[in-house]
XYZ file of C-alpha atoms in Angstrom:
561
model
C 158.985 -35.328 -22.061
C 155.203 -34.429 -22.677
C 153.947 -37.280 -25.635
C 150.791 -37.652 -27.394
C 148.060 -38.794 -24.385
C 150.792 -37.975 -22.417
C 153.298 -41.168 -23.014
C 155.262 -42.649 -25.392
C 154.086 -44.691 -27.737
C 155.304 -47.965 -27.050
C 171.988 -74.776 -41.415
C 175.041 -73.998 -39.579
C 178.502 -73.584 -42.230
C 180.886 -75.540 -41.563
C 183.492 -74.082 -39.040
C 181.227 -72.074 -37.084
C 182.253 -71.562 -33.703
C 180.054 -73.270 -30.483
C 178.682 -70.994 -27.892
C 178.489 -71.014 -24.444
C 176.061 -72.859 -22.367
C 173.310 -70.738 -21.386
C 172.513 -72.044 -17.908
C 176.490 -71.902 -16.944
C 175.904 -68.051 -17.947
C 172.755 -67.550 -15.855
C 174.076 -68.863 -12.670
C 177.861 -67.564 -13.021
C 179.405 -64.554 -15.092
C 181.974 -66.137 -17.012
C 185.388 -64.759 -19.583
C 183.472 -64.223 -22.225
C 186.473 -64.606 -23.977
C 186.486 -67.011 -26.987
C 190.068 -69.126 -27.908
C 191.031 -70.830 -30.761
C 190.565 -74.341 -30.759
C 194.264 -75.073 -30.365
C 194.168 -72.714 -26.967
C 190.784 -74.811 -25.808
C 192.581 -76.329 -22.720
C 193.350 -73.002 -21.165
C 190.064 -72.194 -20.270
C 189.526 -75.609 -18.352
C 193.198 -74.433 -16.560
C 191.285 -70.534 -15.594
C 188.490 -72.555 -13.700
C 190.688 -74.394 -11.361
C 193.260 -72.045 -11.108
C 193.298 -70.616 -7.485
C 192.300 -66.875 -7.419
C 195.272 -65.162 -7.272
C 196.242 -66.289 -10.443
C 193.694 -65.614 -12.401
C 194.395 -62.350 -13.401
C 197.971 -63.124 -14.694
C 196.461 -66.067 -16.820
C 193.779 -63.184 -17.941
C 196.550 -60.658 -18.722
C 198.479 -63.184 -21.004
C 195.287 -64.480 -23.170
C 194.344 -60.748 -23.851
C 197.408 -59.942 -24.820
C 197.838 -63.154 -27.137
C 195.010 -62.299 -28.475
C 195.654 -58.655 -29.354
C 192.678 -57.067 -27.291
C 192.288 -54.165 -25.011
C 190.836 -56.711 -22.614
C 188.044 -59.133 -22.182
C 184.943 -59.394 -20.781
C 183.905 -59.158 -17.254
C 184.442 -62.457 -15.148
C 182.562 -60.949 -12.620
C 179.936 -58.699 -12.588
C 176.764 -58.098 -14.795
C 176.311 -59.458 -17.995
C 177.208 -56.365 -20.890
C 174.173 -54.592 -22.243
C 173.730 -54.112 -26.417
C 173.255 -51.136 -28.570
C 172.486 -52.540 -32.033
C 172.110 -49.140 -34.215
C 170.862 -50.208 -37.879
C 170.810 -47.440 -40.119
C 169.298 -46.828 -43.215
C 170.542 -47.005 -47.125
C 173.541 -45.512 -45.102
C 176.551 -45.971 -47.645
C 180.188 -46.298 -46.689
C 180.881 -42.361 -48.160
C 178.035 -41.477 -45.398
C 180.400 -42.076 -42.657
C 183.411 -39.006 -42.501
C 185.940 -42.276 -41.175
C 185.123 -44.112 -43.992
C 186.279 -40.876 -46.276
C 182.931 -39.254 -46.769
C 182.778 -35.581 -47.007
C 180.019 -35.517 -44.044
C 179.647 -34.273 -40.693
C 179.678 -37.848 -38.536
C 181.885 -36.846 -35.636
C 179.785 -39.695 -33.018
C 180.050 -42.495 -35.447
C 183.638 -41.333 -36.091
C 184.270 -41.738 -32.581
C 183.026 -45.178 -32.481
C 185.755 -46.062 -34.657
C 188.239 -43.676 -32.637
C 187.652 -45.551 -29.557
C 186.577 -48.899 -31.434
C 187.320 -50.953 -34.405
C 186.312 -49.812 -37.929
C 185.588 -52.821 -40.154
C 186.379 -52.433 -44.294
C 184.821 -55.805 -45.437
C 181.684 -56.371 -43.800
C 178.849 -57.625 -46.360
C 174.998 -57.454 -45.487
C 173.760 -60.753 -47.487
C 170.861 -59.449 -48.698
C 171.534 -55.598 -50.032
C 167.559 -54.150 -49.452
C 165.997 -52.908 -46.082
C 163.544 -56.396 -45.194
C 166.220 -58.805 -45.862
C 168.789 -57.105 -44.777
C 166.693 -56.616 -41.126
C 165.930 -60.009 -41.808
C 169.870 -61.309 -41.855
C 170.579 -59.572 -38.350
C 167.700 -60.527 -36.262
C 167.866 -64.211 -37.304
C 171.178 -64.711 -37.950
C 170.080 -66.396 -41.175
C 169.865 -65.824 -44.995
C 166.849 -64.405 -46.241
C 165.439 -67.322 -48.489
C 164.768 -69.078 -45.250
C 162.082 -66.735 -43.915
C 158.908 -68.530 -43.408
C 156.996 -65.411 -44.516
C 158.633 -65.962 -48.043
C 158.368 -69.597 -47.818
C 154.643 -69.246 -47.458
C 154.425 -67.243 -50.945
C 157.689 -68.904 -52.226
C 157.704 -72.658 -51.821
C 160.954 -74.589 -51.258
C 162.321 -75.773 -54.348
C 160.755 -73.030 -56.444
C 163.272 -70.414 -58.214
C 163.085 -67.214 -56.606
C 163.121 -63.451 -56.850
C 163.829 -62.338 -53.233
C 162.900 -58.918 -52.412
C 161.234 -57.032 -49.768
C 159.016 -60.148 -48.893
C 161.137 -61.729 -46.307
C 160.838 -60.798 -42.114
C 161.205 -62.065 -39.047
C 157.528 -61.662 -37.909
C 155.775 -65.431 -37.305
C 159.588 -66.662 -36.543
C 160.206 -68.265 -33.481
C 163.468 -68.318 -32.673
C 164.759 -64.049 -32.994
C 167.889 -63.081 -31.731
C 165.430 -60.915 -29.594
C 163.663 -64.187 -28.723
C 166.948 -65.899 -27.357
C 168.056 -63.073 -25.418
C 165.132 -62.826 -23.830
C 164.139 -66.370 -22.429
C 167.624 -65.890 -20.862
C 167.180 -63.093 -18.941
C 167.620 -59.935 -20.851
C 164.834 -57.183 -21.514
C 164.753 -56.389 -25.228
C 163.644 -53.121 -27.321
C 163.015 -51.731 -30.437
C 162.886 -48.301 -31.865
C 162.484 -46.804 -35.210
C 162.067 -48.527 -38.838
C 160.455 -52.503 -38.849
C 159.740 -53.160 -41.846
C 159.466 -57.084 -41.076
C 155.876 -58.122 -41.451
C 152.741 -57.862 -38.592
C 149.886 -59.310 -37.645
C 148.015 -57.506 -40.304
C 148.279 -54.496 -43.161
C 147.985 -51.187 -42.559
C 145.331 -49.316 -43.006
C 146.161 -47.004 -45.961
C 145.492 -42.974 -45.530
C 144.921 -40.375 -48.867
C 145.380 -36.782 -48.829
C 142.324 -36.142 -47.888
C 143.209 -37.079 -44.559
C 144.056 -34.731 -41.751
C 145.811 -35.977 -38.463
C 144.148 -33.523 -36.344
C 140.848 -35.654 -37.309
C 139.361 -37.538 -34.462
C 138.813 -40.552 -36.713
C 141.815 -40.011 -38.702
C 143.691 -40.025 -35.006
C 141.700 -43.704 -33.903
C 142.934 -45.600 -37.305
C 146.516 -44.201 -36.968
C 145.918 -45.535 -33.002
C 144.783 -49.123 -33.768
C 147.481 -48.902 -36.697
C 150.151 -47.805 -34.242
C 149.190 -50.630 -31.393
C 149.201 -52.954 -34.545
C 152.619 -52.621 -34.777
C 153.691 -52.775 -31.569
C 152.406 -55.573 -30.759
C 153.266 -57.281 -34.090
C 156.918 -56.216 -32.730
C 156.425 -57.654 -29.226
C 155.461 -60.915 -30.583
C 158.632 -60.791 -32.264
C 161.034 -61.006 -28.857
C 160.854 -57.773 -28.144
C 159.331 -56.557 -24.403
C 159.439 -52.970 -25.474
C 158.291 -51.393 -28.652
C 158.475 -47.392 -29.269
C 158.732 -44.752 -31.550
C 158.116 -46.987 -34.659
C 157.131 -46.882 -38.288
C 155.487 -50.146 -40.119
C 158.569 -49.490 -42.779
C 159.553 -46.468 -44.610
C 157.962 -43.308 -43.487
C 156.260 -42.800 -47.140
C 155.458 -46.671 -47.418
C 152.381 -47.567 -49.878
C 152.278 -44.490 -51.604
C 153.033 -44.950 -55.128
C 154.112 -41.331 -55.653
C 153.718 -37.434 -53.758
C 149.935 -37.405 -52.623
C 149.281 -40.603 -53.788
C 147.214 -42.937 -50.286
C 150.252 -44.429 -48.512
C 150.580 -46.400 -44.453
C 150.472 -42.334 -43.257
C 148.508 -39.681 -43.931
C 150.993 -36.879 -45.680
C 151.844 -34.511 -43.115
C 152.850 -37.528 -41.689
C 155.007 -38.930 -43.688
C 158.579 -37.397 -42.738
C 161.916 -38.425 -40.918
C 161.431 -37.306 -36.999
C 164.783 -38.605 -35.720
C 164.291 -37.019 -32.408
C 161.214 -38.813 -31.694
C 163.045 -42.536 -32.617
C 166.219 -41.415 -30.549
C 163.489 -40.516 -27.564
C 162.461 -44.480 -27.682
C 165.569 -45.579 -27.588
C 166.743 -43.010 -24.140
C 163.763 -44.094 -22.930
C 164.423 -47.829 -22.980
C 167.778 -47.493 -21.521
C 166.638 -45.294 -18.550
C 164.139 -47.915 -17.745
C 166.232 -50.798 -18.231
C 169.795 -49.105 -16.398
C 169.910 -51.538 -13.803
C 169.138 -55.067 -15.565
C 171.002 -56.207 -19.212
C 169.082 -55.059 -22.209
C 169.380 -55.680 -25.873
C 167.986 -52.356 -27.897
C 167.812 -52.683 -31.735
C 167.597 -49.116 -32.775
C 167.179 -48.955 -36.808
C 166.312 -45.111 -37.748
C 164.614 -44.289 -40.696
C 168.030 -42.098 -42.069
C 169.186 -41.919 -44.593
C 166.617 -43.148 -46.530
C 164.163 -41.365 -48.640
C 162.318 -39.113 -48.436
C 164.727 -36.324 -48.414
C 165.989 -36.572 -45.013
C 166.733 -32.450 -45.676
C 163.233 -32.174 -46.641
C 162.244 -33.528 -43.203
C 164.954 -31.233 -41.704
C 164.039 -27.715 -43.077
C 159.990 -28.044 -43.607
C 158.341 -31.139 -41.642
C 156.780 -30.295 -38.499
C 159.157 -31.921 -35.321
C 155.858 -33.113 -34.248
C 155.035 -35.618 -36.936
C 154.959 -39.174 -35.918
C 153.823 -42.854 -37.253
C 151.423 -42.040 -34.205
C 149.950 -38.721 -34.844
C 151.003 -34.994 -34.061
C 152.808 -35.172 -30.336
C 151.694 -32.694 -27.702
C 155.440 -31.446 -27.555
C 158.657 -32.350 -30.115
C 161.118 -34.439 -27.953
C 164.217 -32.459 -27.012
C 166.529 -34.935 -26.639
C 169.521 -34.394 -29.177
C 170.275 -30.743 -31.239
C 168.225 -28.654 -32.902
C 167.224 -28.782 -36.411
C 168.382 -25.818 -37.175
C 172.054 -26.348 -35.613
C 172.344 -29.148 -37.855
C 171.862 -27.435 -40.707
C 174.280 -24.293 -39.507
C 177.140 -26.924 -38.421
C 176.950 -28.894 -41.634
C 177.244 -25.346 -43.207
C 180.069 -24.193 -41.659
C 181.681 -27.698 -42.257
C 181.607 -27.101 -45.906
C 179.382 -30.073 -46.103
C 176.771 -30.479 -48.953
C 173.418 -29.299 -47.426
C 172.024 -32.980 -49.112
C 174.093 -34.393 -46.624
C 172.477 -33.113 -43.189
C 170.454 -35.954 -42.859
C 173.696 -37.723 -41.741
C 174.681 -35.495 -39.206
C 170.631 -35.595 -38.077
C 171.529 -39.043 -37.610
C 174.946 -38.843 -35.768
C 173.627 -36.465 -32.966
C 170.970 -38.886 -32.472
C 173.564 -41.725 -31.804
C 175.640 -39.287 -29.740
C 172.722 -38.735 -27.621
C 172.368 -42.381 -26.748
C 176.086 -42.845 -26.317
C 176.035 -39.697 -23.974
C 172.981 -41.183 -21.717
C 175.052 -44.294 -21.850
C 178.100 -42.930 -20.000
C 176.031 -40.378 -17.854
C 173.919 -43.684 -16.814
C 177.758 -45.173 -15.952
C 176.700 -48.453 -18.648
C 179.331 -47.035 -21.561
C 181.852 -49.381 -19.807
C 179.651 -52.652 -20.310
C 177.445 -52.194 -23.240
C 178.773 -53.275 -26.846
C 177.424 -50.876 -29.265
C 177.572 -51.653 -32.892
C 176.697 -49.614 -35.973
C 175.790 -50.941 -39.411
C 173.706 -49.944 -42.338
C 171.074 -52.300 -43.993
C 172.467 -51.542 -47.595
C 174.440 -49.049 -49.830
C 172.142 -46.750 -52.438
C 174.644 -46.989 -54.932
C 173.810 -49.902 -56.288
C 170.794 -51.319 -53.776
C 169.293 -54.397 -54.494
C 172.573 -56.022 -55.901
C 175.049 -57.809 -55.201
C 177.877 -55.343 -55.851
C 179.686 -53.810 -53.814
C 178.143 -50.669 -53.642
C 174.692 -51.716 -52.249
C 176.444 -54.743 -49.914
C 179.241 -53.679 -48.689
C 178.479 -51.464 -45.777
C 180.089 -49.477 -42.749
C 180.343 -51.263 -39.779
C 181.536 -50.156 -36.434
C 182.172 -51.746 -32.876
C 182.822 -50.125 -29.399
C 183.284 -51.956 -26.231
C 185.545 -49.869 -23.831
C 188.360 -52.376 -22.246
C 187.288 -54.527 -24.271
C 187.874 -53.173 -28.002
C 191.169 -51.764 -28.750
C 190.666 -48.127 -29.631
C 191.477 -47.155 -33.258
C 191.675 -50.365 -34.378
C 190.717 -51.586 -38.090
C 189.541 -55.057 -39.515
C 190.206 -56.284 -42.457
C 188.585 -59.575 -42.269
C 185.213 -61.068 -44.549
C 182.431 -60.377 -42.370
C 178.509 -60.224 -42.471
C 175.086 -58.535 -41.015
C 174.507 -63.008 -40.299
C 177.364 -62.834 -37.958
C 175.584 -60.492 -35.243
C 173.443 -62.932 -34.157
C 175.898 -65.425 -33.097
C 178.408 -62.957 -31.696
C 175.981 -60.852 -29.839
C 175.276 -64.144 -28.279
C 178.154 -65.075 -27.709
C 179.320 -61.733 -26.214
C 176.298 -62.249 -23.722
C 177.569 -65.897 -22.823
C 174.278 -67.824 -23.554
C 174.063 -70.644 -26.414
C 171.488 -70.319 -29.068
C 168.899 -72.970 -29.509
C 169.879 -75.394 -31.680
C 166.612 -74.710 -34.005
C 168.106 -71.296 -34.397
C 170.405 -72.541 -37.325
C 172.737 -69.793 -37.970
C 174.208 -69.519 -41.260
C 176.526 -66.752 -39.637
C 179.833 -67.121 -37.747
C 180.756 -65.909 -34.456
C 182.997 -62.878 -34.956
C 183.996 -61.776 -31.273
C 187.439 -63.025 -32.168
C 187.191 -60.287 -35.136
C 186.217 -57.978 -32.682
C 189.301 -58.883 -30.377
C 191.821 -58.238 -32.929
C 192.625 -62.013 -33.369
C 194.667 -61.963 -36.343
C 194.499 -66.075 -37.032
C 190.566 -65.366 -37.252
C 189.286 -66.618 -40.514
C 186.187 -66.994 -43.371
C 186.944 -68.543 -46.492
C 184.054 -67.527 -48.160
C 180.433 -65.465 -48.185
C 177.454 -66.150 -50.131
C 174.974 -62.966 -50.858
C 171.936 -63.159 -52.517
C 168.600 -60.667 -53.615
C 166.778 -60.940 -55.968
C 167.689 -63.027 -59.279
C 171.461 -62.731 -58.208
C 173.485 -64.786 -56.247
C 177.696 -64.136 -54.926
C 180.402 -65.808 -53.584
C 182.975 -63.313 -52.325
C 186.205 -64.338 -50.931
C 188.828 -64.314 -48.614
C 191.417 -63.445 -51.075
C 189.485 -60.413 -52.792
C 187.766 -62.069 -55.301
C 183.229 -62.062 -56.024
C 181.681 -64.278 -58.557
C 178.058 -62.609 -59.369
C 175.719 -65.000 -60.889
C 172.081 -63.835 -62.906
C 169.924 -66.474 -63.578
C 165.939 -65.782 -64.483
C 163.411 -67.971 -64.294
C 162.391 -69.344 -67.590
C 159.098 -67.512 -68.600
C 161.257 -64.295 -68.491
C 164.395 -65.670 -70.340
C 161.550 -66.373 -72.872
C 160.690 -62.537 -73.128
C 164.610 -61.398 -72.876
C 165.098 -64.192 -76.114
C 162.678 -61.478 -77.455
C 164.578 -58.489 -76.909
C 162.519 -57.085 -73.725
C 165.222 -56.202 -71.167
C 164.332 -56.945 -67.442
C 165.930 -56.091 -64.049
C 167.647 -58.305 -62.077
C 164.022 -58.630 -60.154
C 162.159 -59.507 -63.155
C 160.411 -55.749 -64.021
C 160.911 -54.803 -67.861
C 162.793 -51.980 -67.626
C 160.276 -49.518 -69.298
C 157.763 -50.679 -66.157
C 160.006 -50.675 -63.454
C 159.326 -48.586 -60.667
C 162.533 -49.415 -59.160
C 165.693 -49.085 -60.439
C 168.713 -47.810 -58.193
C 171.004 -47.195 -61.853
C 172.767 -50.603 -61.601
C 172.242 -51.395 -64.836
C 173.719 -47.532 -65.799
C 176.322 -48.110 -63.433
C 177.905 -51.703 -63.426
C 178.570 -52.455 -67.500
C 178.104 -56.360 -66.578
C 174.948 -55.884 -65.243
C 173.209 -58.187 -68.007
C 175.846 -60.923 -68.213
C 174.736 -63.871 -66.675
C 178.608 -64.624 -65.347
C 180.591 -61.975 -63.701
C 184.185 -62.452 -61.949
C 185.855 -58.996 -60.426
C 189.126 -58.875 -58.605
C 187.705 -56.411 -55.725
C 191.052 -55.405 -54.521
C 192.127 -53.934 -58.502
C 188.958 -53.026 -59.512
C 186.219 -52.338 -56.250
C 183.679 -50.607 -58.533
C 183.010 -53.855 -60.678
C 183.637 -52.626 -63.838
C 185.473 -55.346 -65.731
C 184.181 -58.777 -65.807
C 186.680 -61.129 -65.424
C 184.752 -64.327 -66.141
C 186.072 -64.787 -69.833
C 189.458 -64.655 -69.594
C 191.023 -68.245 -69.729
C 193.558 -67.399 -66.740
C 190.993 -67.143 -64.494
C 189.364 -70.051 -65.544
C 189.905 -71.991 -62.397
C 189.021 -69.516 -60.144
C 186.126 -68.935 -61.638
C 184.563 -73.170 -61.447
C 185.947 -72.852 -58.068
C 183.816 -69.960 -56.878
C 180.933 -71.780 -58.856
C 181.193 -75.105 -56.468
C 181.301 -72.481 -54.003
C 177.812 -71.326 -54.652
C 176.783 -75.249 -55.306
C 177.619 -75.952 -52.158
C 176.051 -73.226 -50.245
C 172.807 -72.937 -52.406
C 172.712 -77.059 -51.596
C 171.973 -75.787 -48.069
C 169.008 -73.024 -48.987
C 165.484 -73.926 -49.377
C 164.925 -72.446 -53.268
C 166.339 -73.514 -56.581
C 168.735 -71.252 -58.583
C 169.716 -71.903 -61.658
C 172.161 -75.107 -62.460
C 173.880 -74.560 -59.085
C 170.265 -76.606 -57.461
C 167.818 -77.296 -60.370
């Protein structure tokens, strides 16, 4: 594979679940296999049971616990795909009923479990990325702190990252032993901005090519100071980032400025080859779906364009452009949706150098999106609840679904928990180890979840219920007393640049108290919060959000004046 210069460019709730000891992990593989308290004492039993038992006591706990099996005793510790894709909704995935062409994320739910209720916490791209490689909500990232001090109100947008954190999941995994990488879309802060490119400029320049170089090794290393070892194939954020409109100066110059899923899925082949023999985290977040028009990219963009510059040679490392659009034809799939099957042969082609490298039958692979473009930058449903798959051969029953209230916060703690080591105590998840989720443990349980962007806050819960709360600071409740309308983010809504059709599309949008009964009405369309029988739920699910905003650095509202 012939590259430019030859290479490629490289506050814990209550009830969450304890981990395993790190140092017990690094000098012995252990059953990663997690029991309810109440089963506690069998695991003391397994380690001074004589051998030949062993695998009869192993047998009957898997099966208890309604797995395909568990995790290695022996042998190396299990390698970790984490695939993050972009404004990805659930009708983007053909096994969550969309009328797409996804037949290698369909076939992580064929041979894995398909989740229906997992919540990303904060519904835009930084946040979101935020939430998964910390574990944590949003409102803690020191990045936003710095702007936003504690006790402030807030507006949380796309300020919050994980770069100038110390404690990454990517941090953790490596100080124990594994080699960490990251491909594609960052989009969580660096060591400095950008340097910002008009149409004027031309790639093939020599001077254009040295400030896309030093704006490249930026990044990188901005990554690598994040917990990562490896960086490649990356993009500061979105592809057309800075550019406030076509033409307009933007991060990349505009050739530039275009969807090359090949050269991402490259990255990520070329971390696993390098790292086959040792246990490797890769956090792979593509730049699909997101805009620019993925079919755009597809049909006109040159297969050359990078974050980097123009490549000597496009990567040939998944199917041609060209065969995506013909087999999303002759699917009778909108041509509007080819980006997603763009992005599903670039996951088959790291699942297929997964089981050619003979690693498919000890690497966890997970899918999720960072929000839903129906209604991004909300709280409903259709920008935070998102598709989320999970494949661990032997150790994920095939075809299996989950019903249970989970979040992006919860990888953290399970991918650590699948890899046997113990976070750092500093590392203050506010997620929950879901590995019993993932094992089909029906007595697996969360009460509640809190989500929060922007001027919203939500409590969903167990029993199919979300209370959405709106509360604006004061100078702009001043300006709504005077009949301007504002977004949830505090933009008048004649100067908004942003606005995703919530307020079109949700006829609550404006009430400051919203109550929907998900399970009767999942599109959010009829407040419940006046009606006197749900009057108790409805204080309930407030001390709900008292309790958890009690916890979070910012004010909001009367829940933490």
């Amino acid at each position: 594979m012939q590259m430019l210069g030859g290479r490629l460019g490289v506050t814990v709730w209550p009830g969450q679940k304890k981990q395993h000891d790190s140092e017990a992990a690094k000098k012995k593989p252990q059953l990663l296999l997690k029991l309810p308290v109440e089963e506690a004492g069998r695991t003391s039993i397994l380690s001074h049971m004589a051998n030949r038992w062993v695998p009869i006591l192993i047998a009957a706990i898997l099966l208890a616990g309604g797995m395909a099996g568990g995790a290695p005793l022996d042998g190396p510790r299990p390698n970790v795909v984490l695939i993050y894709t972009d404004d990805h909704d659930l009708n983007e995935v053909a096994c969550y009923g969309g009328k797409v062409l996804s037949p290698h994320m369909d076939g992580l739910a064929r041979d894995g479990m398909k989740f229906t209720r997992f919540y990303v916490a904060s519904a835009v791209c930084s946040p979101s990325r935020f939430n998964v490689l910390t574990g944590r909500y949003a409102s803690r990232s020191l990045r936003f702190q710095r702007n936003c001090p504690p006790g402030s109100p807030v507006n949380i947008g796309w300020e919050p990252g994980v770069y100038g954190e110390q404690n990454t999941l990517a941090h953790i995994l490596q100080k124990n032993g594994y080699r960490t990488g990251m491909v594609g879309k960052w989009h969580q802060g660096a060591a400095g901005p950008p340097p910002k490119f008009g149409p004027e400029d031309d790639p093939n320049d020599s001077a254009v090519k040295k400030r896309l170089q030093q704006s490249y090794e930026l990044l990188l290393r901005s990554i690598r100071e994040t917990g990562f070892d490896y960086a490649a194939s990356a993009y500061h954020g979105n592809v057309d980032d800075g550019a406030k409109g076509p033409g307009k100066p933007g991060n990349l110059p505009v050739p530039l400025r275009v969807h090359n899923m090949e050269w991402v899925t490259a990255g990520a082949l070329e971390f696993i080859e390098q790292n086959a023999n040792r246990p490797f985290f890769l956090y792979l977040a593509p730049t699909l779906v997101h805009g620019p028009s993925p079919l755009a990219s597809l049909t006109k963009a040159d297969p050359r364009a990078t974050s980097l510059g123009f490549l000597d040679k496009a990567p040939q490392v998944q199917p041609s452009r060209q065969s995506v659009l013909e087999r999303v034809k002759a699917a009778g799939v909108a041509p509007a949706q080819a980006g997603v099957t763009w992005l599903d042969d670039g996951v088959g082609a790291v699942l297929d150098k997964l089981a050619k490298l003979g690693l498919a039958e000890r690497t966890l692979v997970l899918l999720a999106g960072d929000n839903g473009n129906v209604a991004k930058f909300t709280c409903y449903d259709g920008g935070a609840l998102m598709p989320f798959l999970a494949r661990w051969p032997g150790k994920i029953r095939p075809g299996s679904v989950c019903d249970k209230l989970t979040a992006n916060i919860d990888l953290a703690p399970t991918i650590l928990e699948v890899c046997g080591i113990k976070p750092p105590a500093e590392a203050a998840f506010d997620g929950q180890n879901i590995w019993p989720a993932l094992q089909g443990n029906a007595a697996y349980q969360r009460a509640s979840l809190m989500l929060e962007i922007t001027t919203e806050r939500a409590i969903v819960s167990e029993d199919g219920f979300k209370y959405l709360a709106v509360r604006y600071k004061p100078a702009v409740l001043e300006q709504m007393a005077k009949g301007v309308k504002f977004n949830h983010w505090c933009q008048p809504m004649d100067q908004s640049t942003h606005s995703y059709n919530a307020e079109k599309n949700y006829p609550a949008y404006w009430d400051a108290d919203q109550l929907y009964d998900l399970r009767q009405d999942p599109q959010e369309q009829k407040n419940l919060a006046a009606q006197p029988s749900q009057k108790e739920r409805l204080e309930k699910m407030k001390a709900l959000l008292r309790q958890y905003s009690a916890g979070l650095p910012h004010s909001f509202g009367e829940f933490k004046p």
